[in-house]
Amino acid sequence: QERGTCFEVGDAFYRAESALSRDLAVLAGALRRRRRGGELRVFDAMSGCGVRALRYLNEAGADFVRANDASQAHSRLRAHNLRTYASPARHDTARATSGRRRES
């Protein structure tokens, strides 16, 4: 749990020491939403377990969040976290994806 948002880490990336940077990101998102008349759309790259995306949804009231990470092994965990721990009003606004690096 981080700042009231529950989530599961499993073996995905999560660094508890970075909570302050997530606090600032969520604050910036909430301020941007207020200044733009209530709309906030977020692309969370290198999402790991998806905690930042969850906090954008639950705390900043994001209208849409895409949580992406190169690791396909953790895409189910991110999707589970967004489905299970996002506030009920935000369930339809979150997507968890995985991307692959293209080989040249």
PDB file of C-alpha atoms in Angstrom:
ATOM      1  CA  GLN A   1       0.000   0.000   0.000  1.00  0.00           C
ATOM      2  CA  GLU A   2       1.201   3.494  -0.838  1.00  0.00           C
ATOM      3  CA  ARG A   3      -0.599   6.647   0.303  1.00  0.00           C
ATOM      4  CA  GLY A   4      -3.859   4.715   0.631  1.00  0.00           C
ATOM      5  CA  THR A   5      -3.636   2.968  -2.747  1.00  0.00           C
ATOM      6  CA  CYS A   6      -3.449  -0.817  -2.528  1.00  0.00           C
ATOM      7  CA  PHE A   7      -1.623  -2.882  -5.151  1.00  0.00           C
ATOM      8  CA  GLU A   8       0.328  -6.093  -5.582  1.00  0.00           C
ATOM      9  CA  VAL A   9       4.010  -6.102  -6.495  1.00  0.00           C
ATOM     10  CA  GLY A  10       4.701  -9.742  -7.267  1.00  0.00           C
ATOM     11  CA  ASP A  11       8.136  -9.839  -8.876  1.00  0.00           C
ATOM     12  CA  ALA A  12       7.565  -6.652 -10.903  1.00  0.00           C
ATOM     13  CA  PHE A  13       9.609  -3.509 -10.379  1.00  0.00           C
ATOM     14  CA  TYR A  14       8.619  -1.368  -7.416  1.00  0.00           C
ATOM     15  CA  ARG A  15      10.863   1.002  -5.474  1.00  0.00           C
ATOM     16  CA  ALA A  16       9.305   2.221  -2.230  1.00  0.00           C
ATOM     17  CA  GLU A  17      11.941   4.961  -1.939  1.00  0.00           C
ATOM     18  CA  SER A  18      10.463   6.606  -5.050  1.00  0.00           C
ATOM     19  CA  ALA A  19       7.116   7.321  -3.374  1.00  0.00           C
ATOM     20  CA  LEU A  20       7.958  11.025  -3.130  1.00  0.00           C
ATOM     21  CA  SER A  21       8.460  11.303  -6.899  1.00  0.00           C
ATOM     22  CA  ARG A  22       5.111   9.567  -7.398  1.00  0.00           C
ATOM     23  CA  ASP A  23       3.543  12.022  -4.925  1.00  0.00           C
ATOM     24  CA  LEU A  24       4.834  14.934  -7.014  1.00  0.00           C
ATOM     25  CA  ALA A  25       3.682  13.349 -10.280  1.00  0.00           C
ATOM     26  CA  VAL A  26       0.169  12.827  -8.908  1.00  0.00           C
ATOM     27  CA  LEU A  27       0.092  16.387  -7.558  1.00  0.00           C
ATOM     28  CA  ALA A  28       1.214  17.773 -10.923  1.00  0.00           C
ATOM     29  CA  GLY A  29      -1.450  15.668 -12.647  1.00  0.00           C
ATOM     30  CA  ALA A  30      -4.177  16.905 -10.317  1.00  0.00           C
ATOM     31  CA  LEU A  31      -3.144  20.541 -10.865  1.00  0.00           C
ATOM     32  CA  ARG A  32      -3.037  20.051 -14.636  1.00  0.00           C
ATOM     33  CA  ARG A  33      -6.484  18.475 -14.540  1.00  0.00           C
ATOM     34  CA  ARG A  34      -7.857  21.435 -12.613  1.00  0.00           C
ATOM     35  CA  ARG A  35      -6.287  23.955 -15.014  1.00  0.00           C
ATOM     36  CA  ARG A  36      -7.484  22.124 -18.134  1.00  0.00           C
ATOM     37  CA  GLY A  37     -11.104  22.072 -17.082  1.00  0.00           C
ATOM     38  CA  GLY A  38     -11.226  18.594 -15.604  1.00  0.00           C
ATOM     39  CA  GLU A  39      -9.436  16.417 -18.165  1.00  0.00           C
ATOM     40  CA  LEU A  40      -6.304  14.376 -17.462  1.00  0.00           C
ATOM     41  CA  ARG A  41      -4.995  11.647 -19.770  1.00  0.00           C
ATOM     42  CA  VAL A  42      -1.781   9.866 -18.748  1.00  0.00           C
ATOM     43  CA  PHE A  43       0.682   7.517 -20.445  1.00  0.00           C
ATOM     44  CA  ASP A  44       2.726   5.824 -17.714  1.00  0.00           C
ATOM     45  CA  ALA A  45       5.824   4.368 -19.396  1.00  0.00           C
ATOM     46  CA  MET A  46       8.048   1.888 -17.540  1.00  0.00           C
ATOM     47  CA  SER A  47       5.096   1.212 -15.277  1.00  0.00           C
ATOM     48  CA  GLY A  48       6.353  -1.880 -13.469  1.00  0.00           C
ATOM     49  CA  CYS A  49       3.535  -3.066 -11.219  1.00  0.00           C
ATOM     50  CA  GLY A  50       1.413  -0.015 -12.123  1.00  0.00           C
ATOM     51  CA  VAL A  51       1.331   1.871  -8.815  1.00  0.00           C
ATOM     52  CA  ARG A  52       1.860   5.304 -10.393  1.00  0.00           C
ATOM     53  CA  ALA A  53      -0.980   4.664 -12.864  1.00  0.00           C
ATOM     54  CA  LEU A  54      -3.244   3.607 -10.003  1.00  0.00           C
ATOM     55  CA  ARG A  55      -2.421   6.729  -8.064  1.00  0.00           C
ATOM     56  CA  TYR A  56      -3.165   8.931 -11.105  1.00  0.00           C
ATOM     57  CA  LEU A  57      -6.584   7.278 -11.289  1.00  0.00           C
ATOM     58  CA  ASN A  58      -7.402   7.207  -7.595  1.00  0.00           C
ATOM     59  CA  GLU A  59      -5.804  10.427  -6.361  1.00  0.00           C
ATOM     60  CA  ALA A  60      -5.582  12.788  -9.353  1.00  0.00           C
ATOM     61  CA  GLY A  61      -8.878  11.641 -10.883  1.00  0.00           C
ATOM     62  CA  ALA A  62      -7.333  10.875 -14.282  1.00  0.00           C
ATOM     63  CA  ASP A  63      -9.847  10.397 -17.074  1.00  0.00           C
ATOM     64  CA  PHE A  64      -7.650   7.832 -18.830  1.00  0.00           C
ATOM     65  CA  VAL A  65      -4.404   6.041 -17.971  1.00  0.00           C
ATOM     66  CA  ARG A  66      -2.326   3.676 -20.091  1.00  0.00           C
ATOM     67  CA  ALA A  67       0.228   1.770 -18.008  1.00  0.00           C
ATOM     68  CA  ASN A  68       2.948   0.365 -20.261  1.00  0.00           C
ATOM     69  CA  ASP A  69       6.158  -1.546 -19.652  1.00  0.00           C
ATOM     70  CA  ALA A  70       8.570  -3.453 -21.870  1.00  0.00           C
ATOM     71  CA  SER A  71       8.156  -6.514 -19.666  1.00  0.00           C
ATOM     72  CA  GLN A  72       5.370  -8.673 -21.020  1.00  0.00           C
ATOM     73  CA  ALA A  73       5.836 -10.975 -18.038  1.00  0.00           C
ATOM     74  CA  HIS A  74       4.228  -8.356 -15.783  1.00  0.00           C
ATOM     75  CA  SER A  75       1.371  -7.201 -18.020  1.00  0.00           C
ATOM     76  CA  ARG A  76      -1.129  -9.462 -16.252  1.00  0.00           C
ATOM     77  CA  LEU A  77      -0.078  -8.089 -12.862  1.00  0.00           C
ATOM     78  CA  ARG A  78      -0.479  -4.478 -14.087  1.00  0.00           C
ATOM     79  CA  ALA A  79      -3.894  -5.303 -15.567  1.00  0.00           C
ATOM     80  CA  HIS A  80      -4.910  -7.070 -12.346  1.00  0.00           C
ATOM     81  CA  ASN A  81      -3.827  -4.109 -10.222  1.00  0.00           C
ATOM     82  CA  LEU A  82      -5.705  -1.619 -12.403  1.00  0.00           C
ATOM     83  CA  ARG A  83      -8.823  -3.797 -12.500  1.00  0.00           C
ATOM     84  CA  THR A  84      -8.795  -4.650  -8.799  1.00  0.00           C
ATOM     85  CA  TYR A  85      -7.508  -1.548  -7.053  1.00  0.00           C
ATOM     86  CA  ALA A  86      -8.653   1.387  -9.201  1.00  0.00           C
ATOM     87  CA  SER A  87     -11.648   3.154  -7.727  1.00  0.00           C
ATOM     88  CA  PRO A  88     -14.846   1.673  -9.229  1.00  0.00           C
ATOM     89  CA  ALA A  89     -15.650   4.879 -11.124  1.00  0.00           C
ATOM     90  CA  ARG A  90     -12.299   4.570 -12.948  1.00  0.00           C
ATOM     91  CA  HIS A  91     -12.350   0.906 -14.066  1.00  0.00           C
ATOM     92  CA  ASP A  92     -13.151   1.706 -17.691  1.00  0.00           C
ATOM     93  CA  THR A  93     -10.456   4.362 -17.990  1.00  0.00           C
ATOM     94  CA  ALA A  94      -7.339   2.234 -17.426  1.00  0.00           C
ATOM     95  CA  ARG A  95      -5.372   0.062 -19.839  1.00  0.00           C
ATOM     96  CA  ALA A  96      -2.321  -2.070 -19.130  1.00  0.00           C
ATOM     97  CA  THR A  97      -0.064  -2.830 -22.081  1.00  0.00           C
ATOM     98  CA  SER A  98       3.379  -4.200 -22.829  1.00  0.00           C
ATOM     99  CA  GLY A  99       5.645  -3.052 -25.590  1.00  0.00           C
ATOM    100  CA  ARG A 100       8.586  -4.702 -27.276  1.00  0.00           C
ATOM    101  CA  ARG A 101      11.748  -3.029 -28.394  1.00  0.00           C
ATOM    102  CA  ARG A 102      12.217  -3.391 -32.126  1.00  0.00           C
ATOM    103  CA  GLU A 103      15.351  -5.145 -33.229  1.00  0.00           C
ATOM    104  CA  SER A 104      17.274  -3.469 -36.060  1.00  0.00           C
TER     105      SER A 104
END
